[in-house]
Structures are given as structure tokens and as C-alpha cells.
XYZ file of C-alpha atoms in Angstrom:
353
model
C 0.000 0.000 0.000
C 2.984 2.686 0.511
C 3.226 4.450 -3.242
C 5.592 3.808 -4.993
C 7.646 6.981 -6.253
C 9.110 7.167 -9.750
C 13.182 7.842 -9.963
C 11.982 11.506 -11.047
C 9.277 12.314 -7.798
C 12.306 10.608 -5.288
C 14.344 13.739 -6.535
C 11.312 16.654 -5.979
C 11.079 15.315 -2.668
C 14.799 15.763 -1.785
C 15.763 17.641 1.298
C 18.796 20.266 1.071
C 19.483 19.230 4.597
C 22.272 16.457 3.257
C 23.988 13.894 5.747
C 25.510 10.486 6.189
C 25.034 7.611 8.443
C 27.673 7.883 11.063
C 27.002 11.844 11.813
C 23.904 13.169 13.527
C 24.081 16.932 12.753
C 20.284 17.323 14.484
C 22.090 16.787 17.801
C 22.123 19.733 19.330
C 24.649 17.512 21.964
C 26.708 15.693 20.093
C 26.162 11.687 20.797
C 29.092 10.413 22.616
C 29.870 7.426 20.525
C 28.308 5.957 17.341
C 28.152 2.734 16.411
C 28.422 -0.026 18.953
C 26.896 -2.793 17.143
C 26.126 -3.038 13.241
C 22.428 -3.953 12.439
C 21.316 -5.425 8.560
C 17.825 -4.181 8.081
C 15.761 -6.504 5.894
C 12.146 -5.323 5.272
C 9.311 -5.618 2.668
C 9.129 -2.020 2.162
C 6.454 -2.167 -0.743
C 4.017 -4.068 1.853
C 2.438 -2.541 5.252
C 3.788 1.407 6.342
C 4.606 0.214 9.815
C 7.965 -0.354 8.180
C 8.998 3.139 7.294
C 8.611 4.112 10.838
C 10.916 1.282 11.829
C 13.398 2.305 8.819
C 13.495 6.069 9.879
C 13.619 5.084 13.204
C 16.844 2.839 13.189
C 18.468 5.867 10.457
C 17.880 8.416 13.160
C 19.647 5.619 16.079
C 23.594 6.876 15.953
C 23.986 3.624 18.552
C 23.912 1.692 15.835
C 25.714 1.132 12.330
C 23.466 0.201 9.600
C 25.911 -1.519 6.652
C 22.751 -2.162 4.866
C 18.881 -2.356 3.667
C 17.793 -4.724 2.011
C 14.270 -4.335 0.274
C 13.041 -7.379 0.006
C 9.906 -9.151 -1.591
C 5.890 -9.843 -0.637
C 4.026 -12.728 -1.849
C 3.319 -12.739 -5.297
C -0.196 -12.360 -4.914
C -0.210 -9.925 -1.866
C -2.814 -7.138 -1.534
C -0.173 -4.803 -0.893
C 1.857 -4.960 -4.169
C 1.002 -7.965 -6.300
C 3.051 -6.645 -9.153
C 5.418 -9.473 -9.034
C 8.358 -6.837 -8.419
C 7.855 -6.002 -4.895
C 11.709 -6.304 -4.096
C 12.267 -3.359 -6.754
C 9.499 -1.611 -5.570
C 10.744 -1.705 -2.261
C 14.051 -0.611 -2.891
C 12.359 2.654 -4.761
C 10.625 3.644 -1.836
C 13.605 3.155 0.273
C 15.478 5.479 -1.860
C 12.617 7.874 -1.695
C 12.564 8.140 2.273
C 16.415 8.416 2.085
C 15.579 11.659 -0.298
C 13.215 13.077 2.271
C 15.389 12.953 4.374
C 18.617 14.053 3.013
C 20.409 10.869 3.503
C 23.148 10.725 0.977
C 24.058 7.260 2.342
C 22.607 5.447 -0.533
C 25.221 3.020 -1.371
C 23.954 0.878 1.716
C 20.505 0.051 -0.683
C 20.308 -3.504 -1.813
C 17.328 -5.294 -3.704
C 16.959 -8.873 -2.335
C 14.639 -11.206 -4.665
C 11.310 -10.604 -5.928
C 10.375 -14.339 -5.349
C 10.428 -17.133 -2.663
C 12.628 -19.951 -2.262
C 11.403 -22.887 -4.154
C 12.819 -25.157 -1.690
C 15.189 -25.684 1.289
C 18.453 -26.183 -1.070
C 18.495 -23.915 -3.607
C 18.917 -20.447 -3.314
C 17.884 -17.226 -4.534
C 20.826 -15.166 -6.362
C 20.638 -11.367 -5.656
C 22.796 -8.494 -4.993
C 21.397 -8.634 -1.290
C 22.587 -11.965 -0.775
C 26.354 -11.495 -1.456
C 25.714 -8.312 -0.110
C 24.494 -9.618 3.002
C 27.679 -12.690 2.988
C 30.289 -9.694 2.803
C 28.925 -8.011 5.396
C 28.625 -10.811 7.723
C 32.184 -12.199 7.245
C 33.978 -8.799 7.777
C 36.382 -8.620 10.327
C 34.633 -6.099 12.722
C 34.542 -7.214 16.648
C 31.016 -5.756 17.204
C 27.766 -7.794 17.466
C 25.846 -8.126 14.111
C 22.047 -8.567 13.998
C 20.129 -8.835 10.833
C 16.587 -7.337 11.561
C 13.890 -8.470 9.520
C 10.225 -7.029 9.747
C 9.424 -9.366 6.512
C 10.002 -12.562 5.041
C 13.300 -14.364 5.514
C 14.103 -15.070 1.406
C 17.454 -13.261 1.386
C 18.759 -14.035 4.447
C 17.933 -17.936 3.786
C 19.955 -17.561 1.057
C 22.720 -16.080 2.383
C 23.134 -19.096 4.586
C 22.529 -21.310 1.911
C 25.584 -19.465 0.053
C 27.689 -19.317 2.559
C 26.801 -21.502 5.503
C 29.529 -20.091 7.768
C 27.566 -16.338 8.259
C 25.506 -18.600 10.924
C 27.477 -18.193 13.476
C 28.685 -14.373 12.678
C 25.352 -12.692 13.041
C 21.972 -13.008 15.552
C 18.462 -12.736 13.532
C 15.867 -10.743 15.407
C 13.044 -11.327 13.461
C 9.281 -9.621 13.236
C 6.961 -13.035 12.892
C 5.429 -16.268 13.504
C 2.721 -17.400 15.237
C 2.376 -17.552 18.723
C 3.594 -20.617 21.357
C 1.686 -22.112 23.057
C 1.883 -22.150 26.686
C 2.832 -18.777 26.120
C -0.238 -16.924 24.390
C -3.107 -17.493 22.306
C -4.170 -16.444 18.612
C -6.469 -13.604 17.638
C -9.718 -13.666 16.721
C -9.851 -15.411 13.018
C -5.927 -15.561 12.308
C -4.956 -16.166 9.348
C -3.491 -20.126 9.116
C 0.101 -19.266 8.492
C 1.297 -15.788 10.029
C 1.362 -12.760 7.593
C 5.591 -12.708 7.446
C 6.092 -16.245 7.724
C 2.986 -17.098 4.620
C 6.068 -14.897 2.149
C 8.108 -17.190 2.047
C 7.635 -20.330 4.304
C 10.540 -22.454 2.831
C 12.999 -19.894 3.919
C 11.679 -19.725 7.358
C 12.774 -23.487 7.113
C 15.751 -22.924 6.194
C 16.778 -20.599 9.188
C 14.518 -22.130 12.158
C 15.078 -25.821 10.773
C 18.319 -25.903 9.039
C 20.205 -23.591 10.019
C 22.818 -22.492 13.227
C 21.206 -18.673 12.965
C 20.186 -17.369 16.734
C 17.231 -16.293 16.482
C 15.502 -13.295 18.750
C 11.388 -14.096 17.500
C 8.906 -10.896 17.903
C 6.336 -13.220 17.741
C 2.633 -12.124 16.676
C 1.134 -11.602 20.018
C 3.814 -9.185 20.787
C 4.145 -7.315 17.843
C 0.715 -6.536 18.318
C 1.200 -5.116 21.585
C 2.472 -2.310 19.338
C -0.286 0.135 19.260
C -0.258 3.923 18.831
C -3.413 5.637 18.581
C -4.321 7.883 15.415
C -4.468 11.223 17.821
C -0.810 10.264 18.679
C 0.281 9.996 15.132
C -1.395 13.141 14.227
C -0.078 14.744 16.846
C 3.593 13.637 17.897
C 4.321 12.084 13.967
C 2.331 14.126 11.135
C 2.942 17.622 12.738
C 6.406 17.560 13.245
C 7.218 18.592 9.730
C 7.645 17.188 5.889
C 8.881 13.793 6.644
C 6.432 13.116 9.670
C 3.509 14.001 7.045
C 4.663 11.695 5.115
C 5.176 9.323 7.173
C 1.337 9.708 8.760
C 0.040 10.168 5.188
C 1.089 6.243 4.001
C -0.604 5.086 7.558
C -3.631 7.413 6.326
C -4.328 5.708 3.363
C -4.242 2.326 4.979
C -6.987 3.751 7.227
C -9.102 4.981 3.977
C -8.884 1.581 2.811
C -9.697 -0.565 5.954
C -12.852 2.082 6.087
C -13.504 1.687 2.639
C -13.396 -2.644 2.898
C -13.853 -3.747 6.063
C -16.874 -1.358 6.945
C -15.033 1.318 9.681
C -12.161 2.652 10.430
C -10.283 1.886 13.833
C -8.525 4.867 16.363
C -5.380 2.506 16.531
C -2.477 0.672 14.301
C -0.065 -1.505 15.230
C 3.881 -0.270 14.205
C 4.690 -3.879 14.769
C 8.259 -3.675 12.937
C 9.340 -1.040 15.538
C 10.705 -3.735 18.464
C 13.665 -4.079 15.525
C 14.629 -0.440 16.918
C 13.831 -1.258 20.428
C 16.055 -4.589 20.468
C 19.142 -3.458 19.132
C 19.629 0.587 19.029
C 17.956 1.044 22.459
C 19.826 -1.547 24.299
C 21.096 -0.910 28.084
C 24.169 1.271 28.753
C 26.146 -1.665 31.091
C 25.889 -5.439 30.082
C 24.027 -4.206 26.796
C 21.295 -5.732 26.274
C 17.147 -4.985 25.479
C 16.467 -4.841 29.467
C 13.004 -3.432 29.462
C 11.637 -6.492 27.493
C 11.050 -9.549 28.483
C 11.466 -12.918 26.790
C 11.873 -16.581 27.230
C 14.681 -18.969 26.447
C 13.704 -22.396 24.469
C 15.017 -24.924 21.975
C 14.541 -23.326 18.705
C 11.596 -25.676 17.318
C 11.146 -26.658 13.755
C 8.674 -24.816 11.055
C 6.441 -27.412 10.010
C 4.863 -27.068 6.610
C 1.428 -25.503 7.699
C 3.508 -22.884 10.098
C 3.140 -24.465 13.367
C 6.125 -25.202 16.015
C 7.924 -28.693 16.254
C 9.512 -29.351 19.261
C 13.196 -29.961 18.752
C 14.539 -30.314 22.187
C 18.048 -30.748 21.329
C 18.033 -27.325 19.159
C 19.875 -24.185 19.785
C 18.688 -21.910 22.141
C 16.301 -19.127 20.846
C 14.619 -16.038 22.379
C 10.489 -15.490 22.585
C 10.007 -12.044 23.117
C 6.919 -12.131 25.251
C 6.553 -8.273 26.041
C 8.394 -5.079 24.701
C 8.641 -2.149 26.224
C 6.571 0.653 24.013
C 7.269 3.232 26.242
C 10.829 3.816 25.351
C 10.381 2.640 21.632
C 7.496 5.041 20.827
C 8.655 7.825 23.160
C 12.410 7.141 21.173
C 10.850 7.516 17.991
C 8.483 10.655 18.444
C 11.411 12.594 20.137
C 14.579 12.081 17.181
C 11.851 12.472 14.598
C 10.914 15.821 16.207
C 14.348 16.691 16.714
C 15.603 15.932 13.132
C 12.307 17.725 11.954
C 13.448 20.854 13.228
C 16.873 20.829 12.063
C 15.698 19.987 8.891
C 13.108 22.422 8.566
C 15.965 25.028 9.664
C 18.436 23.656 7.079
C 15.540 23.808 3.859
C 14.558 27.151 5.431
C 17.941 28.373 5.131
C 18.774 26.914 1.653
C 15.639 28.208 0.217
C 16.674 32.450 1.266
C 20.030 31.959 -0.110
């Protein structure tokens, strides 16, 4: 559902306020340190808005280092974009929110596949995958995650590729159904969950098949995610160009859930956002996401029609059972306000001279 800019409206909506990743000239304090762990964000960009908030969220994190995006693919026949390029689509609109922002940082853009894995040996060639391999076997001494709000097609293959990024990198991923023991379904779910139904096989491949750690958002939690439309109007589409923007793609989810499912709702779920909250808002001393809570288990086996297998003798895994929305949310409406201003300040100024 986000729109999908042409090469020629990414460049209207460029901001004169230029930076890079690495520098945070919004600041009016300086951050001490940038940096201290490298994070891979994977997302269907094309697909659901939630994930621009994530994106602009982690861009505007200087904890972090982000040595890539990767816009990756929806199901063929997804509402969202069925165009059968999703992946391309994906990476357009990625370059477009890089534009509205000023972000000259473009060379960290990759397009992962436009289709799923056919099955749990072969992989999908793309520039994200080697991409992705490079990354992972750099020498650099800092914890890598690979953050994935979508399906897992390029990552799968990465492992496929080049089995030996397993152990170089920690997935923390946005999906799959809920455990039982643990939490229930929703009312009518669908029978496979939303991220996992793009591309089952390579959920296989990771969960199954893999020696990935894996830090699971599952669906109960990343529908604790709610923000209510007064808050979005009020702390995200008034802050300035790129908060209107970024209400205005929510806003025309709303039209259409009025529009098809007879009424609109107050709320929506940002349910890529604990991909911030995991990894850029980690504690100060023994880093780590403290304000959340999660369980340790054997990471089970993806069975064919989604469910868990037990697998007892599997790697550990975390099940993120609650995430703390206070800091994520009040993170994310704060540096968006912040770089709104400096922004506006910046375009302001280019536009007298």
C-alpha cells in the first residue's frame, strides 16, 4: 500500500538538509559514541507502512551502524503490491525516504529477490545476498544482527551461500505465530502468520536448518504495538515534511480498511518497531534490550502448515513475550521531532540563499 515513487518524484522530494550515516548533525549535543553494534535491516518495504517508521527510526539511532537495507519481496499475490516486483518496488521507496530525508548514504541500498525460495536447497541469487555474505564475514569485533520485519528469502539464502555467516550474526526477526503455553491467537488468524505465509521455505531454512540465533517478535507481541491515530497526528504528522509523510502512508491504509472492512479503527499496530527497540535502544552496562522480556527455548522446527515442532536438542532461541513501548514510541516521536526541526531550519535556510 505505501506508493511507490518514480526515480523523477524521489528527486522533488529531496531535502537540502544532506547527511551520512555515522554523523547526527540534528544533535544539538553531540552523541558520545556511534556505532556499537552493526544492524542489517531486511524489510518488505512495498508491503504494510509500519515499516517506514521502523526504517526512519533505526536511520535516526547513531547507537547503531546500519551496513545495509535490504528491500526485500511480498508474496506474489499480496494485496499490498502484487506486481510481481515487490523487491524493486521496495528498494524505490527506500530510496525515496532516504531523499526526504537528506540521507546521501545510498550506497547501503540492496534489492533482495522478488520471489520465494522454491525449496530448502536452492537459493535465490541477488545483490542482497552477497551483499548480506560480505557483510557478515567482515572482520569487525562488534555484534551483528540482521533485523527483519518481513520474510526471511534473502537471508535464507545467504546461509545457503555461505553456511559459515551462521554463526557471525543473531536474527531478530518480526513473525510467527504464537507458542503455546505462552499466548493465544487472535480472533480469526490467518493459518500461516502474515511474514512467515512470504516465504515459508525460507523460514525453514533458518529455524530448521540452520545455526542462525534467532531473537522471535512473535505475533502476540508485535501486536502489543499500538499507537493511537491522535498520537500519530499529533507527535508524527505535525512535526514537519517527513512526519507528514510518514502519517500520510498510515492514512491511506486507514481509507482503505474504512472503505473494505466497513469502519475505520482509532489505533495501528507499528509492529516492525521492536527491531529499533532490540538493538539501538539496548542498556548502557551489560548491553542488552532490558526493558523487554522474553523466554529462552530450543529453537523448534517450522512445520509445513507454520506451526512449532519441538526440537529439544536445538539451539537456544529467544520469545520475546513483552516489549517495552514506552521507550520505543517515546524514542521515535522525540529524534523524529528533533531531526524535523533541524531539517526544517536547514531547507529554510537553503531556500533564502
Amino acid at each position: 500500500m505505501t506508493r511507490i515513487p518514480t526515480p523523477e518524484a524521489i528527486e522533488e522530494h529531496r531535502s537540502a538538509a544532506a547527511w551520512t550515516l555515522g554523523t547526527a548533525p540534528w544533535q544539538a549535543i553531540a552523541p558520545a559514541s556511534t556505532g556499537r553494534a552493526r544492524v542489517i535491516i531486511d524489510n518488505d518495504f512495498a508491503g504494510d507502512p509500519d515499516d517506514l517508521y521502523q526504517l526512519v527510526h533505526h536511520l535516526l539511532s547513531p547507537s547503531v551502524e546500519i551496513p545495509l537495507v535490504v528491500a526485500s519481496h511480498l508474496r506474489a499475490d499480496d494485496f499490498w503490491d502484487p506486481s510481481g516486483r515487490s523487491a524493486e518496488n521496495a528498494a524505490l521507496i527506500v530510496h525515496d525516504v532516504f531523499a526526504r530525508m537528506g540521507l546521501t548514504s545510498t550506497d547501503v541500498i540492496v534489492t533482495g529477490s522478488n520471489e520465494a525460495l522454491v525449496d530448502r536447497g536452492t537459493p535465490r541469487p541477488a545483490p542482497a545476498v552477497d551483499a548480506i555474505i560480505a557483510e557478515a564475514l567482515r572482520d569487525d569485533p562488534r555484534p551483528l544482527f540482521y533485523v527483519a520485519g518481513g520474510g526471511l528469502t534473502d537471508l535464507a539464502s545467504a546461509v545457503l551461500t555461505e553456511p559459515a555467516i551462521a554463526e557471525r550474526l543473531t536474527l531478530v526477526w518480526i513473525g510467527g505465530a504464537e507458542h503455546d503455553g505462552l499466548a493465544v491467537p487472535p480472533p480469526n488468524p490467518m493459518p500461516i502468520e502474515y511474514n512467515l505465509l512470504i516465504d515459508p521455505v525460507a523460514g525453514q531454512v533458518v529455524f530448521n536448518d540452520s545455526a542462525i540465533p534467532i531473537w522471535q517478535v512473535p505475533r502476540d507481541v508485535y501486536r502489543q504495538t499500538l499507537v493511537s491515530d491522535a498520537e500519530l497526528r499529533l507527535r508524527v504528522a505535525s512535526t514537519g515534511s517527513l512526519g507528514r509523510y510518514l502519517y500520510d502512508e498510515l492514512a491511506t491504509v486507514f481509507t482503505m480498511i474504512d472503505r473494505h472492512l466497513g469502519g475505520a479503527s482509532e489505533t495501528y499496530a507499528l509492529g516492525d518497531s521492536p527491531l529499533v527497540l532490540l538493538t539501538a535502544l539496548q542498556s548502557v552496562f551489560e548491553p542488552d534490550p532490558s526493558s523487554s522480556r522474553y523466554v529462552s527455548m530450543p529453537t523448534p522446527a517450522l512445520a509445513d502448515d507454520g506451526g512449532y515442532l519441538a526440537a529439544p536438542d536445538a539451539r537456544p532461541m529467544r520469545v520475546y513475550t513483552w516489549v517495552d513501548t514506552r521507550l520505543m514510541f517515546e524514542d521515535m516521536y522525540l529524534k523524529l521531532a528533533e531531526f524535523c526541526d533541524w531539517q526544517a531550519a536547514v531547507d529554510a535556510a537553503g531556500a533564502a540563499s
